[in-house]
XYZ file of C-alpha atoms in Angstrom:
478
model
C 22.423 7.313 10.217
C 25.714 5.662 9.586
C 26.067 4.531 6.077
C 28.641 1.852 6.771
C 25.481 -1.339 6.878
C 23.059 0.292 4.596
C 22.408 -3.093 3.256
C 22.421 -4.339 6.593
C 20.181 -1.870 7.809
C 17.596 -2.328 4.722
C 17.773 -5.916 5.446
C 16.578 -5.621 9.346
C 14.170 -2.581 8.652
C 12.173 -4.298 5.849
C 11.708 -7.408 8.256
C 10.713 -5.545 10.667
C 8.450 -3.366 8.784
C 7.286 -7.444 6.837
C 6.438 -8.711 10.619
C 4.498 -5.616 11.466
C 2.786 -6.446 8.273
C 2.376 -10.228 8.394
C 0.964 -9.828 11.891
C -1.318 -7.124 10.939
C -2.664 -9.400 8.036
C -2.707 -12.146 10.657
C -5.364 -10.153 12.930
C -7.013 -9.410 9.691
C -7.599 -12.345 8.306
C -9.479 -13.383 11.887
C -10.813 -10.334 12.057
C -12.481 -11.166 8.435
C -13.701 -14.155 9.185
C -15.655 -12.906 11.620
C -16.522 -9.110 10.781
C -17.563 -10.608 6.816
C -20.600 -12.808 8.881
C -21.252 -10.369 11.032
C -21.359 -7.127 9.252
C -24.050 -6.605 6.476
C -22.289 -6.041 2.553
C -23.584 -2.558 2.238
C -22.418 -1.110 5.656
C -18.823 -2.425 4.110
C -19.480 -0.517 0.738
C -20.229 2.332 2.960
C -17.056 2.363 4.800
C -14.747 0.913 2.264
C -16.068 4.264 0.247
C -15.360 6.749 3.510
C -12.052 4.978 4.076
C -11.121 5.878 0.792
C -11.961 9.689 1.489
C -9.859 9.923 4.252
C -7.019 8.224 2.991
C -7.152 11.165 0.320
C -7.377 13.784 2.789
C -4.894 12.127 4.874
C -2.022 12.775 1.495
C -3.578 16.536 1.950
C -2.856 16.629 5.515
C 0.879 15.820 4.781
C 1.326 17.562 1.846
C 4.479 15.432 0.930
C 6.257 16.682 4.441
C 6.910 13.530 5.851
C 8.641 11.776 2.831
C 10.868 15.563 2.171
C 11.754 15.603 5.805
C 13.940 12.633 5.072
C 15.882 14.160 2.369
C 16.802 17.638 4.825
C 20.226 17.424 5.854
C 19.215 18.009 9.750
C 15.623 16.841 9.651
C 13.516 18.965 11.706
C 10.942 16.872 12.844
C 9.665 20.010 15.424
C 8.688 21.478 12.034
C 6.773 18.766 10.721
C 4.835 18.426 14.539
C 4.058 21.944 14.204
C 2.492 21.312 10.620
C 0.795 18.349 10.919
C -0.615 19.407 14.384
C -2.175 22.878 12.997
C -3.250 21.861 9.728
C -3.947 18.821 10.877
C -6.189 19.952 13.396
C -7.841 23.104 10.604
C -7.902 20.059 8.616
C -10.414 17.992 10.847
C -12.209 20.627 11.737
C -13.186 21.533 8.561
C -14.086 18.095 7.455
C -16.605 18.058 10.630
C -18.313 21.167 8.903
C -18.363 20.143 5.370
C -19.384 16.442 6.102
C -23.147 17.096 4.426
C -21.327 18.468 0.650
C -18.841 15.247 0.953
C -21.590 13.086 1.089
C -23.426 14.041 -1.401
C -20.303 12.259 -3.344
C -22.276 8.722 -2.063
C -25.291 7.744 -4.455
C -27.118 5.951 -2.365
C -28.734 7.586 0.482
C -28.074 6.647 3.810
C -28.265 9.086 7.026
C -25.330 7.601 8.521
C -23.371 8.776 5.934
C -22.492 12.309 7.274
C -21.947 11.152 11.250
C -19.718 8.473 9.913
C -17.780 11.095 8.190
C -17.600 13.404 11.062
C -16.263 10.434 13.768
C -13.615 9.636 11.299
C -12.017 13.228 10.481
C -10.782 12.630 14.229
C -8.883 9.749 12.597
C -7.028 12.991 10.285
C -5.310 14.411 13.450
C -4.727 11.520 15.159
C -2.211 9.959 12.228
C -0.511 13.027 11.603
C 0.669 13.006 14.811
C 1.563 9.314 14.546
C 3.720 10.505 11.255
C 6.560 12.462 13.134
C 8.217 9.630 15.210
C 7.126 6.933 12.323
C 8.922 8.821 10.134
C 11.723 9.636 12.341
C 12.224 5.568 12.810
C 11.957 4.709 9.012
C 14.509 6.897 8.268
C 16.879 5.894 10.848
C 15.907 2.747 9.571
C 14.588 0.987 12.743
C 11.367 0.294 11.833
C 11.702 -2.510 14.483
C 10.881 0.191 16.943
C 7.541 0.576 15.681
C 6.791 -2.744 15.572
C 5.140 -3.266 18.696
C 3.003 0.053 18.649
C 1.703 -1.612 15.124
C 1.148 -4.560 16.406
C -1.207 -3.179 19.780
C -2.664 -0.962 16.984
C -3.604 -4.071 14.893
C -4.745 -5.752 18.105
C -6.835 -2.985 18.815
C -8.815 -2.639 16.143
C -9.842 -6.322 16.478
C -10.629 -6.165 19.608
C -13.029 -3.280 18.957
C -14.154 -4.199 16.043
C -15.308 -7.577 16.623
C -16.683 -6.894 20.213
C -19.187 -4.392 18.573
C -19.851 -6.303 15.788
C -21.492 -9.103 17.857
C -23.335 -6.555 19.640
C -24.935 -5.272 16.482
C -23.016 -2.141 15.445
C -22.699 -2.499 11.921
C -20.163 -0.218 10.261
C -19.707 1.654 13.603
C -17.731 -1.479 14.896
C -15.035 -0.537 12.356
C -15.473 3.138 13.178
C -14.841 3.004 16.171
C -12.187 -0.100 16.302
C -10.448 2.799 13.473
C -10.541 5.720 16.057
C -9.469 3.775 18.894
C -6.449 1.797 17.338
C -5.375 5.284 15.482
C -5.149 6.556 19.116
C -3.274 3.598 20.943
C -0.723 3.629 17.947
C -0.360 7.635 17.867
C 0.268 7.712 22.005
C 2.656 4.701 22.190
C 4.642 5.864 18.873
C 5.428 9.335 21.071
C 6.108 6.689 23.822
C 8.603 5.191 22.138
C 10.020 8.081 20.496
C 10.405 10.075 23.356
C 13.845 11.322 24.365
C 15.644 10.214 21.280
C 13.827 12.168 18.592
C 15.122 15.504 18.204
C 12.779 18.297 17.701
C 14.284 20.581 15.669
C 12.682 23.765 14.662
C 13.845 25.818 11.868
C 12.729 29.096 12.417
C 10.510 30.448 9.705
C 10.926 27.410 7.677
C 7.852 25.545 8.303
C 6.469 27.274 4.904
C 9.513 26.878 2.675
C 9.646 23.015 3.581
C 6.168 22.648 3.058
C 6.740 24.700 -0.604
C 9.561 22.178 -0.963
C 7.756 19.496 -0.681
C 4.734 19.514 -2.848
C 5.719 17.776 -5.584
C 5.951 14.601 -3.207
C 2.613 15.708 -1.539
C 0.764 15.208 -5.156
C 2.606 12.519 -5.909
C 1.344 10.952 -2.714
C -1.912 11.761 -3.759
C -1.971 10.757 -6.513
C -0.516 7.040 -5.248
C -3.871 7.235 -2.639
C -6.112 7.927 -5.501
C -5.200 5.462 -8.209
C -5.487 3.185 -4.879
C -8.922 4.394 -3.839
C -10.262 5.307 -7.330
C -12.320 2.257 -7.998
C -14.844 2.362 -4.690
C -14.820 6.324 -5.634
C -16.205 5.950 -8.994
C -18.482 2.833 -8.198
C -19.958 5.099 -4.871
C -21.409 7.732 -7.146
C -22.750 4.860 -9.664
C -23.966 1.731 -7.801
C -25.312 1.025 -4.836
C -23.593 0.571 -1.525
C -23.807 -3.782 -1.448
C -22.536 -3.849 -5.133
C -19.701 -1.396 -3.698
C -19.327 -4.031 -1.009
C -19.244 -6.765 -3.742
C -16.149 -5.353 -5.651
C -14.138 -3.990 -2.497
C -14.036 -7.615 -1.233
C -12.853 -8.808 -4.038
C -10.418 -5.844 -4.209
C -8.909 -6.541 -0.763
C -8.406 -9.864 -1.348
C -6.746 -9.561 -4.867
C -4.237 -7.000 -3.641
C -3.452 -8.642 -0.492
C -0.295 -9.383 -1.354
C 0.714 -5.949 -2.190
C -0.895 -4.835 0.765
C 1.591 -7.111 2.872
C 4.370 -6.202 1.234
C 4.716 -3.333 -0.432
C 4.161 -1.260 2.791
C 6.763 -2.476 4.644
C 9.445 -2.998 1.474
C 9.208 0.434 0.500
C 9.135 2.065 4.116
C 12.639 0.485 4.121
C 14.101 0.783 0.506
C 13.441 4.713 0.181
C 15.077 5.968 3.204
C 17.729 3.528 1.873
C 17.593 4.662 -1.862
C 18.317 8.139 0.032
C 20.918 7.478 1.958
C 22.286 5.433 -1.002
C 22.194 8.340 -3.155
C 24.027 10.571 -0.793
C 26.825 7.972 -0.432
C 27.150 8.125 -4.179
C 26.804 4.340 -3.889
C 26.445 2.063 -6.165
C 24.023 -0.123 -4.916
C 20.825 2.154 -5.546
C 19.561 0.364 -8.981
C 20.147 -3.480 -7.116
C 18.221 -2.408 -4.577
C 15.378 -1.517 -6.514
C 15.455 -4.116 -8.471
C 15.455 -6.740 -5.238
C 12.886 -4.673 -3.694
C 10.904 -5.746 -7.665
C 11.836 -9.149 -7.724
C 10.948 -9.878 -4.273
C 7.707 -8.560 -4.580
C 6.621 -10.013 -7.972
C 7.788 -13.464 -6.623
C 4.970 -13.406 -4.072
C 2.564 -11.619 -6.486
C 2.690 -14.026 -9.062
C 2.018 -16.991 -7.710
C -0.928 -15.058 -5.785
C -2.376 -14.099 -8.413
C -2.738 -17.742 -10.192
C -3.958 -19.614 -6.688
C -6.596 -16.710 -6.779
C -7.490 -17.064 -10.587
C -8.073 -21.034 -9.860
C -9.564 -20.896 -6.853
C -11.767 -17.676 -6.568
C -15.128 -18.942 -5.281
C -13.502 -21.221 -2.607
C -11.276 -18.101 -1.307
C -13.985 -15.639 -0.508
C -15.806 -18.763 0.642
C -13.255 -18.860 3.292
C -12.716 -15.142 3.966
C -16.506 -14.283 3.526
C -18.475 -16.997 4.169
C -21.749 -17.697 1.534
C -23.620 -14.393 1.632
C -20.463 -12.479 -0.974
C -21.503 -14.629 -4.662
C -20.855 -11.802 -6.631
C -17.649 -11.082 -5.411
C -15.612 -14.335 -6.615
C -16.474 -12.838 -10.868
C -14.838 -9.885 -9.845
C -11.603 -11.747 -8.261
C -11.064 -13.990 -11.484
C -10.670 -10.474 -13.361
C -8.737 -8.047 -10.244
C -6.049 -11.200 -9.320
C -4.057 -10.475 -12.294
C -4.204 -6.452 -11.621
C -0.961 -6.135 -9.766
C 0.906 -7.672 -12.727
C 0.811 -4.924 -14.945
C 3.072 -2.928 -13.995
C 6.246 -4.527 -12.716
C 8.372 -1.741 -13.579
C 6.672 0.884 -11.656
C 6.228 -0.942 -8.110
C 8.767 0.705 -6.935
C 10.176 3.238 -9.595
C 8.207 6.174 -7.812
C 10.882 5.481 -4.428
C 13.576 5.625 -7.152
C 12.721 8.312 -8.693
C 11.924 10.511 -5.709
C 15.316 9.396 -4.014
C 17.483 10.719 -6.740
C 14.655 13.931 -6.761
C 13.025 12.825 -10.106
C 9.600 12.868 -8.496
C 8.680 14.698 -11.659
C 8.249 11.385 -13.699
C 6.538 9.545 -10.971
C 4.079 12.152 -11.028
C 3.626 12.397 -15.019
C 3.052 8.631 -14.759
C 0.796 8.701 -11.669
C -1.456 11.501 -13.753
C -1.577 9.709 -16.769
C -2.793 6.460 -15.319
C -5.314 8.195 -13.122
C -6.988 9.838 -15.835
C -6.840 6.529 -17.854
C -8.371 4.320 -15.063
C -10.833 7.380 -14.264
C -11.828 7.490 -18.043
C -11.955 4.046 -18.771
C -13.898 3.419 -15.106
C -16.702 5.974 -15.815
C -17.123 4.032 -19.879
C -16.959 0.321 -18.591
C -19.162 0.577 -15.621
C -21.498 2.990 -17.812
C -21.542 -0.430 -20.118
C -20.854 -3.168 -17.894
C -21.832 -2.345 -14.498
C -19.224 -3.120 -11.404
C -17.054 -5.599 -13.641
C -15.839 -2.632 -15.773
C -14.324 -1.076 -13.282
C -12.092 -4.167 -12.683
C -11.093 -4.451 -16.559
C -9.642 -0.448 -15.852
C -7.175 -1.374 -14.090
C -5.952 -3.079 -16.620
C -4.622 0.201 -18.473
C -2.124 1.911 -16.628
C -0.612 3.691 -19.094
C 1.614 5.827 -16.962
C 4.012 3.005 -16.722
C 5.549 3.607 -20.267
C 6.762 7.101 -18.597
C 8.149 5.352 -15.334
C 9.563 2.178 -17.499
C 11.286 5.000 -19.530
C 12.514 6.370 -16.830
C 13.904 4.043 -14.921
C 15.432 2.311 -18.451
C 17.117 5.735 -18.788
C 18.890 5.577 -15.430
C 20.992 2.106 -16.128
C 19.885 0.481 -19.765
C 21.837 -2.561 -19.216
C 20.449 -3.707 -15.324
C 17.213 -2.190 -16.967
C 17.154 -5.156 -19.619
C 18.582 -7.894 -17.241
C 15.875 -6.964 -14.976
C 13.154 -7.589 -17.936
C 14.324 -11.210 -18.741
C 14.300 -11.715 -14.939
C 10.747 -10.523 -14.489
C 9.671 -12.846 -17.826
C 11.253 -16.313 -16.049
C 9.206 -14.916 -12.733
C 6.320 -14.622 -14.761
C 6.491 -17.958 -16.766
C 8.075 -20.609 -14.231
C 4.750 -21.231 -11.978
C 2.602 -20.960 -15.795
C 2.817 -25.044 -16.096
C 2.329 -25.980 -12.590
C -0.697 -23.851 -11.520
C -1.826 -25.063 -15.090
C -1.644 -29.371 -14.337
C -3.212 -28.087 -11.185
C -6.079 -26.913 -12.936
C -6.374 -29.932 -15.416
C -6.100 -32.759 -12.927
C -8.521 -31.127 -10.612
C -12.086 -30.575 -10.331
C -12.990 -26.495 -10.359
C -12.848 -24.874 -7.140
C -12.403 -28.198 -4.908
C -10.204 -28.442 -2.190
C -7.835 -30.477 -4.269
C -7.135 -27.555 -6.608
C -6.722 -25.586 -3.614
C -4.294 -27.926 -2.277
C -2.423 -28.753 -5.783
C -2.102 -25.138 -6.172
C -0.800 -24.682 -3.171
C 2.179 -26.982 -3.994
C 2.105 -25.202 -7.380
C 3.166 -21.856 -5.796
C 5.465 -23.738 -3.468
C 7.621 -25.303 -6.504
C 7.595 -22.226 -7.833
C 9.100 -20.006 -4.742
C 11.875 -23.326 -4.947
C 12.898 -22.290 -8.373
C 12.538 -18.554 -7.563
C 15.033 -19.003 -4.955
C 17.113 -21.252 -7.010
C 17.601 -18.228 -9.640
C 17.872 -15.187 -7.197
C 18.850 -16.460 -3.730
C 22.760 -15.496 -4.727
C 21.459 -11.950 -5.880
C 19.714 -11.492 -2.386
C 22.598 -12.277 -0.439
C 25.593 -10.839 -2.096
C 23.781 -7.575 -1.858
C 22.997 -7.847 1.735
C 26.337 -9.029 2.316
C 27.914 -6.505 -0.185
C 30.787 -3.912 1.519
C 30.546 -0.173 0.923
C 32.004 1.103 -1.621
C 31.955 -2.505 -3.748
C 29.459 -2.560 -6.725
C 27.017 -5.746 -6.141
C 27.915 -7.625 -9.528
C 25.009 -7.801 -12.213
């Protein structure tokens, strides 16, 4: 990869990666609106609490490989094939056998539990094949390449998924709308790939790259289980509807990170990377773009949630999800507590600090694990929520990142307070001239969040495009 558009390159792999996204939360949203009516709450507990097991085993499968593959000078991708297809495949094989201990992690009984865990340890083989030429795109950074095979994936999976649904399936609609989409993605990835990726095997390497890359392995991990922890810990405690309760709620208040996360930091790491090798000077601007972008979606998301909770899962869920809204009001405000540490982990691991990220992944785990198991032991579900409130990992990864550049460290913090306070007195004449939960809250909030993406744009639009119009070699001022 050339280093003489980084920017450039960023700039045309994140959108790529954000359409993939946006079009993926497209089909979701119909596919909600249907599969929500259609699909009782506790077959969703159920497989919002398998899909979080095999998102864990899936960090196992890769064991950080991937992500270190990026940062070898000739990047064998035959080596990581070779890995993910053998221990992928020992992997699935042994998840088949050991399906009846795993379930015994579910509290409420329920004989589908085990045959749903056996069709989806398929899924374990069939995206670590999908990894090689994914990864091989993002870090030529042409995501745009796997933006159709996304998109047939996402297409897929509604397809499925509502066809079955209608007919009565239950949680094997999404089963089996997972399998099939995982396959169609996998086999038109290679498609695409085909004849341009180069295969290279190091001979006898396989196990000194894998060695190599471990500490990125647990830090992935570790990222997959502060995601997943909450239906985890509410699967061995409540039952699987009140599971379903608190997941919907979950999905919807981190929607927004869902979009865009994903796709910004597919982009920005391979960048950060390739920034670092450069000995550019660009690396710390385009984290902290990568953080101000995000937060100026998140924010405003988060109020228009707060305001109008019951009316959103309304919408998404239809009338059968009541307890679901309490537990929005409380998750909404979730991703804002840790600005900082979006994206520090990409930062970190670029300039092969992964260390910290993983001291401040550990920390917070045990802290949300801790203070999940207390709450819920004294509040039921809604304690869970009220965990994630403590991350206190992110004093490590602040620290960290403060230590890199103090000074675009502390311009970053005032930036972050005006994102935070600027949509504060709209959102809040919103609420006071407005009935709760009516459609003209919705609406006034609405143009809340749009007066506030003005303003965002009138303080960082100039930041956005001298650094994607910024020349090698020229520090981005700020």
């Amino acid at each position: 990869m050339k280093g003489d558009d980084t920017p450039g390159r960023i700039l045309r792999s994140t959108a790529a990666a954000a359409a993939s996204q946006a079009w993926r939360v497209f089909i979701t949203f119909g596919v909600q609106l249907s599969l929500r009516r259609l699909i009782p709450e506790a077959d969703y507990g159920l497989w919002d609490w398998s899909f979080a097991v095999f998102m864990i085993l899936g960090a196992c499968r890769d064991l950080g490989l991937p992500a270190h593959i990026l940062r070898v000078k000739d990047r064998p991708f035959g080596n990581l094939l070779w890995v993910e297809s053998l221990w992928g495949g020992t992997l699935m094989a042994g998840l088949v056998l050991a399906a009846p201990l795993v379930a015994m992690a579910f509290q409420e009984p329920d004989p589908r539990v085990v045959p749903v865990l056996q069709a989806l340890a398929v899924f374990i083989l069939l995206e670590g094949l999908a990894q090689v030429p994914l990864v091989y795109f993002e870090g030529e950074l042409a995501i745009g390449r796997s933006l159709l095979p996304e998109m047939l994936r996402s297409l897929c999976f509604a397809v499925v998924a509502v066809g079955m649904a209608f007919a009565g399936y239950g949680i094997w609609s999404l089963v089996w709308a997972q399998l099939s989409s995982s396959a169609l993605f996998t086999l038109t990835l290679w498609m695409r790939a085909w004849g341009k990726m180069p295969l290279l095997w190091l001979r006898g390497k396989s196990l000194s790259l894998l060695w190599e890359s471990l500490p990125l392995g647990f830090i992935w991990l570790l990222m997959l289980a502060l995601r997943h922890v909450d239906p985890l810990i509410l699967g061995v405690r409540f039952s699987a509807r009140e599971l379903g309760m608190y997941t919907f709620a979950y999905w919807a208040a981190f929607l927004v990170a869902t979009l865009l996360i994903h796709p910004i930091g597919r982009a920005l790491y391979p960048a950060l990377v390739n920034l670092e090798a450069q000995k550019r000077s660009e690396p710390f601007d385009a984290y902290r773009l990568a953080t101000l972008a995000l937060l100026a979606v998140e924010v405003p998301a988060a109020l228009f949630l707060f305001f109008n909770a019951d009316l959103v899962i309304s919408i998404l869920g239809g009338g059968r999800w009541e307890e679901s809204p309490s537990f929005l009001r409380v998750l909404c405000f979730a991703p804002l507590v840790d600005p900082i540490g979006r994206f520090a982990g990409q930062f970190l691991a670029a300039r092969r600090q992964e260390r910290l990220w993983i001291l401040s992944a550990v920390i917070t785990l045990v802290t949300w694990t801790v203070a999940g198991l207390v709450l819920t032991h004294r509040w039921g579900p809604i304690g869970m929520a009220y965990a994630n409130f403590l991350p206190l990992g992110a004093v490590v990864s602040a620290w960290a990142i403060y230590r890199i550049d103090p000074r675009r460290c502390r311009r970053l913090g005032g930036e972050l307070t005006f994102l935070y306070l600027v949509p504060l007195p709209f959102f809040g004449l919103a609420a006071f001239v407005s009935a709760p939960e009516s459609w003209a809250r919705f609406v006034l909030c609405a143009a809340a969040a749009a007066i506030a993406a003005a303003l965002y744009y009138w303080r960082f639009g100039q930041a956005f495009q001298e650094f994607f119009g910024s020349k090698p070699g020229v520090e981005t001022p700020g």
